[in-house]
Amino acid sequence: MQLIDGKEVAAALRREIATEVAEMVARGERTPHLVAILVGNDGASQTYVGHKEKCCGEVGFRSTVLRLPAETGEADLLDEIERLNGDDDVDGFIVQLPLPKHIDEQKIIEAIDPRKDVDGFHPENVGRMVMGLPAFVSATPDGILQLLRYYKIPTAGKHCVVIGRSNIVGRPVANLLSQKGWDCTVTMCHSRTENLAEVVATGDIVIAALGKAEFVIADMIKPGAVVIDVGITRVPDPQKKSGFRLVGDVKFDEVAPKCSYITPVPGGVGPMTIISLMRNTLRARQLR
Ligand code: NAD
């Protein structure tokens, strides 16, 4: 079994991006500028935005975080988005999800200029991605593909079982892996799938993105399978200073010995997600 080290891959890609940014600066060009909008005080969202800010610094991007109060109205947020769409100093921006209940997330996503939509959530980017056209691909699916590429894991003709059909992970990664170049035969499972365990057990590659801690157990995994664990669940742990620890969707200790490759949680897909956001931002800068 080989551990897929997301931190190592992320560090390698981070160095590549930093080199490109240094070259841009040497040519006298402006560095890429990423803006994150954070509405409210959700703990996990604050952590994610903090990581994104730190990563921007590491690759040489300019980064701005707009912190808005939880009671910000939808109209005010739409105004902010319009302002960023028209700001020539901003190459890409993201609105950290989830948003407070009184704001319609879909409306917000659709208000973002697709050319600055570095999260790849706008329907135009999703549509282009599905058609195999150049697009901003959302960060987590792209991060998963980068891990498979880095470890040269064969995908052509392999049966890939994706558990989860969300718009940000399951559905796009299932689509991408079915496309030319990856050439997987893909099965997408969800909460209504019958005989889930039997289906998962036929997967040469299993991507778990359902958000249920340690759901995937050894009996569901074919010997030699590649297992990519996307799930992140906070589980109370009094021994940790934070009061919790992060757990994936895969019961790592019993599944790992059966696999050819497996991602840990944390340190697998997580670090890649941020790097893919940086890759999209660099591309947004280059396209402008
Ligand atoms: P989601 O809740 O939007 O979607 C979960 C999907 O899983 C749904 O499509 C649902 O049908 C399916 N599902 C739920 N219960 C199931 C069951 N018992 N059997 C089969 N399918 C089931 O979640 P999401 O946003 O796609 O995120 C999934 C997980 O990945 C979460 O733990 C999230 O925190 C994590 N995540 C991690 C990263 C990262 O960077 N590593 C990024 C995004 C999401």
mmCIF file of C-alpha atoms and ligand atoms in Angstrom:
data_model
loop_
_atom_site.group_PDB
_atom_site.id
_atom_site.type_symbol
_atom_site.label_atom_id
_atom_site.label_comp_id
_atom_site.label_asym_id
_atom_site.label_seq_id
_atom_site.Cartn_x
_atom_site.Cartn_y
_atom_site.Cartn_z
ATOM 1 C CA MET A 1 0.000 0.000 0.000
ATOM 2 C CA GLN A 2 1.272 3.441 -0.883
ATOM 3 C CA LEU A 3 0.087 6.520 0.941
ATOM 4 C CA ILE A 4 -0.865 9.387 -1.360
ATOM 5 C CA ASP A 5 0.811 12.359 0.258
ATOM 6 C CA GLY A 6 -1.312 15.392 -0.587
ATOM 7 C CA LYS A 7 1.007 17.673 1.335
ATOM 8 C CA GLU A 8 3.990 16.620 -0.784
ATOM 9 C CA VAL A 9 2.098 17.006 -4.084
ATOM 10 C CA ALA A 10 0.679 20.342 -2.970
ATOM 11 C CA ALA A 11 4.187 21.541 -2.051
ATOM 12 C CA ALA A 12 5.522 20.546 -5.484
ATOM 13 C CA LEU A 13 2.685 22.362 -7.288
ATOM 14 C CA ARG A 14 3.034 25.343 -4.943
ATOM 15 C CA ARG A 15 6.704 25.667 -5.955
ATOM 16 C CA GLU A 16 5.702 25.577 -9.652
ATOM 17 C CA ILE A 17 3.164 28.358 -9.128
ATOM 18 C CA ALA A 18 5.617 30.435 -7.076
ATOM 19 C CA THR A 19 8.197 30.138 -9.877
ATOM 20 C CA GLU A 20 5.663 31.332 -12.457
ATOM 21 C CA VAL A 21 4.681 34.271 -10.250
ATOM 22 C CA ALA A 22 8.354 35.210 -9.718
ATOM 23 C CA GLU A 23 8.811 35.189 -13.498
ATOM 24 C CA MET A 24 5.770 37.441 -13.922
ATOM 25 C CA VAL A 25 7.163 39.877 -11.381
ATOM 26 C CA ALA A 26 10.579 39.819 -13.098
ATOM 27 C CA ARG A 27 8.822 40.785 -16.355
ATOM 28 C CA GLY A 28 7.261 43.727 -14.530
ATOM 29 C CA GLU A 29 3.755 42.225 -14.553
ATOM 30 C CA ARG A 30 1.251 42.551 -11.749
ATOM 31 C CA THR A 31 0.974 39.517 -9.435
ATOM 32 C CA PRO A 32 -2.319 37.588 -9.388
ATOM 33 C CA HIS A 33 -4.862 38.937 -6.919
ATOM 34 C CA LEU A 34 -7.408 36.651 -5.224
ATOM 35 C CA VAL A 35 -10.254 38.003 -3.122
ATOM 36 C CA ALA A 36 -12.277 35.860 -0.699
ATOM 37 C CA ILE A 37 -15.622 37.018 0.650
ATOM 38 C CA LEU A 38 -16.490 35.584 4.046
ATOM 39 C CA VAL A 39 -19.987 36.212 5.385
ATOM 40 C CA GLY A 40 -20.528 35.493 9.091
ATOM 41 C CA ASN A 41 -18.466 33.644 11.688
ATOM 42 C CA ASP A 42 -18.649 29.965 10.720
ATOM 43 C CA GLY A 43 -15.577 28.353 12.338
ATOM 44 C CA ALA A 44 -14.678 25.956 9.519
ATOM 45 C CA SER A 45 -15.130 28.698 6.894
ATOM 46 C CA GLN A 46 -12.804 31.003 8.812
ATOM 47 C CA THR A 47 -10.200 28.247 8.941
ATOM 48 C CA TYR A 48 -10.488 27.542 5.196
ATOM 49 C CA VAL A 49 -10.217 31.214 4.284
ATOM 50 C CA GLY A 50 -7.203 31.541 6.616
ATOM 51 C CA HIS A 51 -5.486 28.632 4.794
ATOM 52 C CA LYS A 52 -6.231 30.206 1.420
ATOM 53 C CA GLU A 53 -4.790 33.544 2.571
ATOM 54 C CA LYS A 54 -1.632 31.821 3.828
ATOM 55 C CA CYS A 55 -1.206 29.888 0.578
ATOM 56 C CA CYS A 56 -1.567 33.101 -1.445
ATOM 57 C CA GLY A 57 1.343 34.531 0.528
ATOM 58 C CA GLU A 58 3.426 31.408 -0.103
ATOM 59 C CA VAL A 59 3.026 31.541 -3.899
ATOM 60 C CA GLY A 60 3.403 35.322 -4.118
ATOM 61 C CA PHE A 61 -0.228 36.257 -4.840
ATOM 62 C CA ARG A 62 -1.887 39.321 -3.470
ATOM 63 C CA SER A 63 -4.801 38.292 -1.273
ATOM 64 C CA THR A 64 -7.708 40.201 0.177
ATOM 65 C CA VAL A 65 -10.357 38.864 2.555
ATOM 66 C CA LEU A 66 -13.625 40.774 2.761
ATOM 67 C CA ARG A 67 -15.202 39.887 6.090
ATOM 68 C CA LEU A 68 -18.904 40.738 6.114
ATOM 69 C CA PRO A 69 -21.251 40.398 9.087
ATOM 70 C CA ALA A 70 -23.651 37.421 9.238
ATOM 71 C CA GLU A 71 -26.633 39.738 8.824
ATOM 72 C CA THR A 72 -25.392 41.078 5.443
ATOM 73 C CA GLY A 73 -28.347 41.175 3.066
ATOM 74 C CA GLU A 74 -28.422 39.370 -0.280
ATOM 75 C CA ALA A 75 -28.648 42.675 -2.182
ATOM 76 C CA ASP A 76 -25.554 44.032 -0.425
ATOM 77 C CA LEU A 77 -23.611 40.876 -1.222
ATOM 78 C CA LEU A 78 -24.710 41.097 -4.876
ATOM 79 C CA ASP A 79 -23.484 44.718 -4.942
ATOM 80 C CA GLU A 80 -20.109 43.599 -3.607
ATOM 81 C CA ILE A 81 -19.890 40.922 -6.301
ATOM 82 C CA GLU A 82 -20.719 43.434 -9.023
ATOM 83 C CA ARG A 83 -17.973 45.683 -7.708
ATOM 84 C CA LEU A 84 -15.424 42.841 -7.793
ATOM 85 C CA ASN A 85 -16.574 41.785 -11.284
ATOM 86 C CA GLY A 86 -15.672 45.272 -12.496
ATOM 87 C CA ASP A 87 -12.462 45.720 -10.495
ATOM 88 C CA ASP A 88 -9.492 45.395 -12.873
ATOM 89 C CA ASP A 89 -7.174 44.804 -9.931
ATOM 90 C CA VAL A 90 -8.973 41.565 -9.036
ATOM 91 C CA ASP A 91 -8.199 38.464 -11.121
ATOM 92 C CA GLY A 92 -10.417 36.015 -9.296
ATOM 93 C CA PHE A 93 -12.672 35.849 -6.284
ATOM 94 C CA ILE A 94 -14.557 33.321 -4.238
ATOM 95 C CA VAL A 95 -17.537 33.530 -1.938
ATOM 96 C CA GLN A 96 -16.875 31.103 0.910
ATOM 97 C CA LEU A 97 -19.773 28.652 1.312
ATOM 98 C CA PRO A 98 -21.983 27.954 3.155
ATOM 99 C CA LEU A 99 -23.709 31.328 3.282
ATOM 100 C CA PRO A 100 -26.192 32.334 5.974
ATOM 101 C CA LYS A 101 -29.669 30.860 5.350
ATOM 102 C CA HIS A 102 -31.261 34.145 4.225
ATOM 103 C CA ILE A 103 -28.950 34.351 1.183
ATOM 104 C CA ASP A 104 -29.667 32.328 -1.966
ATOM 105 C CA GLU A 105 -26.331 30.650 -2.747
ATOM 106 C CA GLN A 106 -27.219 29.852 -6.339
ATOM 107 C CA LYS A 107 -28.108 33.473 -7.045
ATOM 108 C CA ILE A 108 -24.750 34.544 -5.630
ATOM 109 C CA ILE A 109 -22.798 31.982 -7.666
ATOM 110 C CA GLU A 110 -24.551 33.038 -10.868
ATOM 111 C CA ALA A 111 -23.722 36.713 -10.222
ATOM 112 C CA ILE A 112 -19.967 36.051 -10.376
ATOM 113 C CA ASP A 113 -18.291 36.855 -13.696
ATOM 114 C CA PRO A 114 -17.365 33.379 -15.057
ATOM 115 C CA ARG A 115 -13.921 34.747 -15.999
ATOM 116 C CA LYS A 116 -13.267 35.500 -12.322
ATOM 117 C CA ASP A 117 -15.041 32.406 -10.961
ATOM 118 C CA VAL A 118 -11.905 30.628 -9.721
ATOM 119 C CA ASP A 119 -14.010 28.239 -7.607
ATOM 120 C CA GLY A 120 -15.497 26.975 -10.890
ATOM 121 C CA PHE A 121 -19.056 26.935 -9.526
ATOM 122 C CA HIS A 122 -20.712 29.190 -12.138
ATOM 123 C CA PRO A 123 -23.001 27.253 -14.538
ATOM 124 C CA GLU A 124 -20.951 28.505 -17.497
ATOM 125 C CA ASN A 125 -17.779 26.944 -16.092
ATOM 126 C CA VAL A 126 -19.611 23.769 -15.079
ATOM 127 C CA GLY A 127 -21.158 23.477 -18.558
ATOM 128 C CA ARG A 128 -17.827 24.020 -20.289
ATOM 129 C CA MET A 129 -16.150 21.509 -17.983
ATOM 130 C CA VAL A 130 -18.814 18.884 -18.764
ATOM 131 C CA MET A 131 -18.237 19.447 -22.492
ATOM 132 C CA GLY A 132 -14.471 19.078 -22.055
ATOM 133 C CA LEU A 133 -13.873 22.747 -23.006
ATOM 134 C CA PRO A 134 -11.343 24.984 -21.228
ATOM 135 C CA ALA A 135 -12.960 26.061 -17.951
ATOM 136 C CA PHE A 136 -12.249 26.789 -14.330
ATOM 137 C CA VAL A 137 -12.725 23.357 -12.792
ATOM 138 C CA SER A 138 -13.788 23.392 -9.160
ATOM 139 C CA ALA A 139 -10.895 22.949 -6.808
ATOM 140 C CA THR A 140 -11.564 19.625 -5.067
ATOM 141 C CA PRO A 141 -12.213 17.575 -8.248
ATOM 142 C CA ASP A 142 -9.179 19.174 -9.878
ATOM 143 C CA GLY A 143 -7.098 18.391 -6.781
ATOM 144 C CA ILE A 144 -8.125 14.731 -6.974
ATOM 145 C CA LEU A 145 -7.093 14.562 -10.641
ATOM 146 C CA GLN A 146 -3.725 16.149 -9.812
ATOM 147 C CA LEU A 147 -3.100 13.465 -7.171
ATOM 148 C CA LEU A 148 -3.889 10.663 -9.657
ATOM 149 C CA ARG A 149 -1.628 12.325 -12.239
ATOM 150 C CA TYR A 150 1.270 12.878 -9.807
ATOM 151 C CA TYR A 151 1.284 9.234 -8.716
ATOM 152 C CA LYS A 152 0.804 8.083 -12.338
ATOM 153 C CA ILE A 153 -2.160 5.963 -11.291
ATOM 154 C CA PRO A 154 -3.614 4.221 -14.355
ATOM 155 C CA THR A 155 -7.225 5.245 -15.002
ATOM 156 C CA ALA A 156 -8.014 4.183 -18.597
ATOM 157 C CA GLY A 157 -10.651 1.464 -18.616
ATOM 158 C CA LYS A 158 -10.736 1.288 -14.822
ATOM 159 C CA HIS A 159 -14.013 1.201 -12.961
ATOM 160 C CA CYS A 160 -14.253 4.269 -10.770
ATOM 161 C CA VAL A 161 -16.974 4.356 -8.126
ATOM 162 C CA VAL A 162 -17.761 7.824 -6.800
ATOM 163 C CA ILE A 163 -19.834 7.994 -3.602
ATOM 164 C CA GLY A 164 -21.650 11.337 -3.515
ATOM 165 C CA ARG A 165 -23.289 13.451 -6.211
ATOM 166 C CA SER A 166 -22.803 17.008 -4.942
ATOM 167 C CA ASN A 167 -22.131 19.803 -7.414
ATOM 168 C CA ILE A 168 -18.770 20.589 -5.834
ATOM 169 C CA VAL A 169 -17.245 17.120 -5.553
ATOM 170 C CA GLY A 170 -19.040 13.928 -6.615
ATOM 171 C CA ARG A 171 -20.734 15.029 -9.825
ATOM 172 C CA PRO A 172 -17.806 16.958 -11.344
ATOM 173 C CA VAL A 173 -15.149 14.383 -10.453
ATOM 174 C CA ALA A 174 -17.344 11.604 -11.899
ATOM 175 C CA ASN A 175 -17.760 13.600 -15.086
ATOM 176 C CA LEU A 176 -14.075 14.489 -15.423
ATOM 177 C CA LEU A 177 -12.876 10.926 -14.920
ATOM 178 C CA SER A 178 -15.247 9.718 -17.656
ATOM 179 C CA GLN A 179 -13.715 12.156 -20.154
ATOM 180 C CA LYS A 180 -11.085 11.409 -22.801
ATOM 181 C CA GLY A 181 -7.614 11.307 -21.281
ATOM 182 C CA TRP A 182 -8.856 9.794 -18.015
ATOM 183 C CA ASP A 183 -11.137 7.220 -19.667
ATOM 184 C CA CYS A 184 -12.621 5.636 -16.556
ATOM 185 C CA THR A 185 -15.889 3.742 -16.554
ATOM 186 C CA VAL A 186 -17.681 5.679 -13.838
ATOM 187 C CA THR A 187 -20.479 4.765 -11.452
ATOM 188 C CA MET A 188 -21.855 7.603 -9.341
ATOM 189 C CA CYS A 189 -23.536 6.476 -6.111
ATOM 190 C CA HIS A 190 -25.659 8.547 -3.757
ATOM 191 C CA SER A 191 -27.940 8.273 -0.757
ATOM 192 C CA ARG A 192 -30.598 6.370 -2.754
ATOM 193 C CA THR A 193 -28.219 3.828 -4.303
ATOM 194 C CA GLU A 194 -29.270 0.246 -3.641
ATOM 195 C CA ASN A 195 -26.668 -2.342 -2.648
ATOM 196 C CA LEU A 196 -24.075 0.390 -2.201
ATOM 197 C CA ALA A 197 -21.513 -1.900 -0.548
ATOM 198 C CA GLU A 198 -21.640 -4.351 -3.475
ATOM 199 C CA VAL A 199 -21.275 -1.551 -6.020
ATOM 200 C CA VAL A 200 -18.339 0.034 -4.190
ATOM 201 C CA ALA A 201 -16.654 -3.385 -3.983
ATOM 202 C CA THR A 202 -16.457 -3.449 -7.798
ATOM 203 C CA GLY A 203 -14.422 -0.230 -7.917
ATOM 204 C CA ASP A 204 -10.805 -0.205 -9.059
ATOM 205 C CA ILE A 205 -10.813 3.417 -7.905
ATOM 206 C CA VAL A 206 -13.156 4.510 -5.100
ATOM 207 C CA ILE A 207 -13.740 8.187 -4.400
ATOM 208 C CA ALA A 208 -15.595 8.703 -1.117
ATOM 209 C CA ALA A 209 -17.288 12.111 -0.928
ATOM 210 C CA LEU A 210 -20.391 11.638 1.184
ATOM 211 C CA GLY A 211 -19.422 13.381 4.415
ATOM 212 C CA LYS A 212 -20.106 10.438 6.761
ATOM 213 C CA ALA A 213 -17.212 9.672 9.079
ATOM 214 C CA GLU A 214 -15.585 6.237 8.494
ATOM 215 C CA PHE A 215 -18.498 5.034 6.345
ATOM 216 C CA VAL A 216 -16.354 3.019 3.926
ATOM 217 C CA ILE A 217 -15.115 -0.143 5.620
ATOM 218 C CA ALA A 218 -12.691 -2.837 4.460
ATOM 219 C CA ASP A 219 -15.457 -5.217 3.316
ATOM 220 C CA MET A 220 -16.534 -2.658 0.691
ATOM 221 C CA ILE A 221 -13.101 -2.457 -0.918
ATOM 222 C CA LYS A 222 -11.703 -4.706 -3.635
ATOM 223 C CA PRO A 223 -8.115 -5.803 -2.872
ATOM 224 C CA GLY A 224 -5.664 -3.510 -4.680
ATOM 225 C CA ALA A 225 -8.151 -0.661 -5.176
ATOM 226 C CA VAL A 226 -7.152 2.997 -5.150
ATOM 227 C CA VAL A 227 -9.076 4.867 -2.437
ATOM 228 C CA ILE A 228 -9.465 8.636 -2.444
ATOM 229 C CA ASP A 229 -11.061 9.948 0.741
ATOM 230 C CA VAL A 230 -12.583 13.402 0.302
ATOM 231 C CA GLY A 231 -14.667 13.496 3.474
ATOM 232 C CA ILE A 232 -13.829 15.782 6.356
ATOM 233 C CA THR A 233 -15.894 15.455 9.517
ATOM 234 C CA ARG A 234 -15.081 17.094 12.826
ATOM 235 C CA VAL A 235 -15.349 14.503 15.587
ATOM 236 C CA PRO A 236 -15.242 15.648 19.220
ATOM 237 C CA ASP A 237 -11.908 14.787 20.838
ATOM 238 C CA PRO A 238 -11.227 16.149 24.329
ATOM 239 C CA GLN A 239 -7.540 15.277 23.956
ATOM 240 C CA LYS A 240 -7.100 17.870 21.202
ATOM 241 C CA LYS A 241 -6.576 21.520 22.008
ATOM 242 C CA SER A 242 -9.246 22.408 19.436
ATOM 243 C CA GLY A 243 -11.671 19.914 21.034
ATOM 244 C CA PHE A 244 -12.059 17.937 17.779
ATOM 245 C CA ARG A 245 -10.173 15.873 15.243
ATOM 246 C CA LEU A 246 -10.764 15.485 11.513
ATOM 247 C CA VAL A 247 -12.024 12.153 10.219
ATOM 248 C CA GLY A 248 -12.484 11.025 6.623
ATOM 249 C CA ASP A 249 -15.270 9.002 4.991
ATOM 250 C CA VAL A 250 -13.024 5.926 5.012
ATOM 251 C CA LYS A 251 -12.164 3.752 7.994
ATOM 252 C CA PHE A 252 -8.495 4.246 7.264
ATOM 253 C CA ASP A 253 -6.862 1.679 9.561
ATOM 254 C CA GLU A 254 -8.796 -1.288 8.215
ATOM 255 C CA VAL A 255 -9.097 -0.138 4.579
ATOM 256 C CA ALA A 256 -5.467 0.946 4.018
ATOM 257 C CA PRO A 257 -3.914 -2.569 4.127
ATOM 258 C CA LYS A 258 -6.248 -3.688 1.284
ATOM 259 C CA CYS A 259 -5.442 -0.796 -1.075
ATOM 260 C CA SER A 260 -2.763 -0.136 -3.650
ATOM 261 C CA TYR A 261 -3.015 3.596 -2.908
ATOM 262 C CA ILE A 262 -4.961 5.577 -0.320
ATOM 263 C CA THR A 263 -5.226 9.216 0.755
ATOM 264 C CA PRO A 264 -5.104 10.043 4.485
ATOM 265 C CA VAL A 265 -7.351 12.576 6.238
ATOM 266 C CA PRO A 266 -5.995 15.096 6.937
ATOM 267 C CA GLY A 267 -3.120 15.475 4.475
ATOM 268 C CA GLY A 268 -4.680 13.922 1.368
ATOM 269 C CA VAL A 269 -7.221 15.748 -0.768
ATOM 270 C CA GLY A 270 -7.473 18.766 1.568
ATOM 271 C CA PRO A 271 -4.117 20.439 0.761
ATOM 272 C CA MET A 272 -4.762 19.875 -2.967
ATOM 273 C CA THR A 273 -8.025 21.791 -2.942
ATOM 274 C CA ILE A 274 -6.267 25.022 -2.024
ATOM 275 C CA ILE A 275 -3.541 24.488 -4.616
ATOM 276 C CA SER A 276 -6.144 24.016 -7.348
ATOM 277 C CA LEU A 277 -7.702 27.329 -6.335
ATOM 278 C CA MET A 278 -4.258 28.916 -6.727
ATOM 279 C CA ARG A 279 -3.843 27.271 -10.149
ATOM 280 C CA ASN A 280 -7.192 28.687 -11.255
ATOM 281 C CA THR A 281 -6.266 32.148 -9.986
ATOM 282 C CA LEU A 282 -2.954 32.086 -11.841
ATOM 283 C CA ARG A 283 -4.827 31.064 -14.997
ATOM 284 C CA ALA A 284 -7.398 33.808 -14.500
ATOM 285 C CA ARG A 285 -4.533 36.312 -14.283
ATOM 286 C CA GLN A 286 -2.873 34.920 -17.423
ATOM 287 C CA LEU A 287 -6.149 35.010 -19.397
ATOM 288 C CA ARG A 288 -6.778 38.683 -18.639
HETATM 289 P P1 NAD B 1 -22.837 17.026 0.292
HETATM 290 O O1 NAD B 1 -23.495 16.835 1.612
HETATM 291 O O2 NAD B 1 -23.203 18.184 -0.559
HETATM 292 O O3 NAD B 1 -23.071 15.719 -0.581
HETATM 293 C C1 NAD B 1 -22.963 14.443 -0.031
HETATM 294 C C2 NAD B 1 -23.367 13.441 -1.069
HETATM 295 O O4 NAD B 1 -23.228 12.160 -0.499
HETATM 296 C C3 NAD B 1 -24.817 13.577 -1.536
HETATM 297 O O5 NAD B 1 -24.823 13.573 -2.949
HETATM 298 C C4 NAD B 1 -25.512 12.335 -1.002
HETATM 299 O O6 NAD B 1 -26.424 11.780 -1.918
HETATM 300 C C5 NAD B 1 -24.366 11.374 -0.768
HETATM 301 N N1 NAD B 1 -24.638 10.535 0.397
HETATM 302 C C6 NAD B 1 -24.988 10.944 1.647
HETATM 303 N N2 NAD B 1 -25.182 9.867 2.444
HETATM 304 C C7 NAD B 1 -24.942 8.778 1.686
HETATM 305 C C8 NAD B 1 -24.963 7.393 1.926
HETATM 306 N N3 NAD B 1 -25.273 6.901 3.133
HETATM 307 N N4 NAD B 1 -24.665 6.569 0.916
HETATM 308 C C9 NAD B 1 -24.346 7.055 -0.296
HETATM 309 N N5 NAD B 1 -24.280 8.355 -0.600
HETATM 310 C C10 NAD B 1 -24.587 9.215 0.381
HETATM 311 O O7 NAD B 1 -21.271 17.007 0.585
HETATM 312 P P2 NAD B 1 -20.014 17.563 -0.259
HETATM 313 O O8 NAD B 1 -20.003 19.025 -0.212
HETATM 314 O O9 NAD B 1 -19.909 16.875 -1.567
HETATM 315 O O10 NAD B 1 -18.816 17.057 0.675
HETATM 316 C C11 NAD B 1 -18.650 15.688 0.977
HETATM 317 C C12 NAD B 1 -17.560 15.542 2.013
HETATM 318 O O11 NAD B 1 -16.345 16.031 1.478
HETATM 319 C C13 NAD B 1 -17.795 16.358 3.294
HETATM 320 O O12 NAD B 1 -17.266 15.656 4.381
HETATM 321 C C14 NAD B 1 -16.987 17.615 3.057
HETATM 322 O O13 NAD B 1 -16.567 18.211 4.263
HETATM 323 C C15 NAD B 1 -15.825 17.061 2.293
HETATM 324 N N6 NAD B 1 -15.143 18.013 1.418
HETATM 325 C C16 NAD B 1 -13.796 18.018 1.468
HETATM 326 C C17 NAD B 1 -13.080 18.870 0.666
HETATM 327 C C18 NAD B 1 -11.591 18.837 0.737
HETATM 328 O O14 NAD B 1 -10.945 19.794 0.384
HETATM 329 N N7 NAD B 1 -10.992 17.733 1.149
HETATM 330 C C19 NAD B 1 -13.737 19.741 -0.183
HETATM 331 C C20 NAD B 1 -15.128 19.686 -0.264
HETATM 332 C C21 NAD B 1 -15.825 18.811 0.551
#
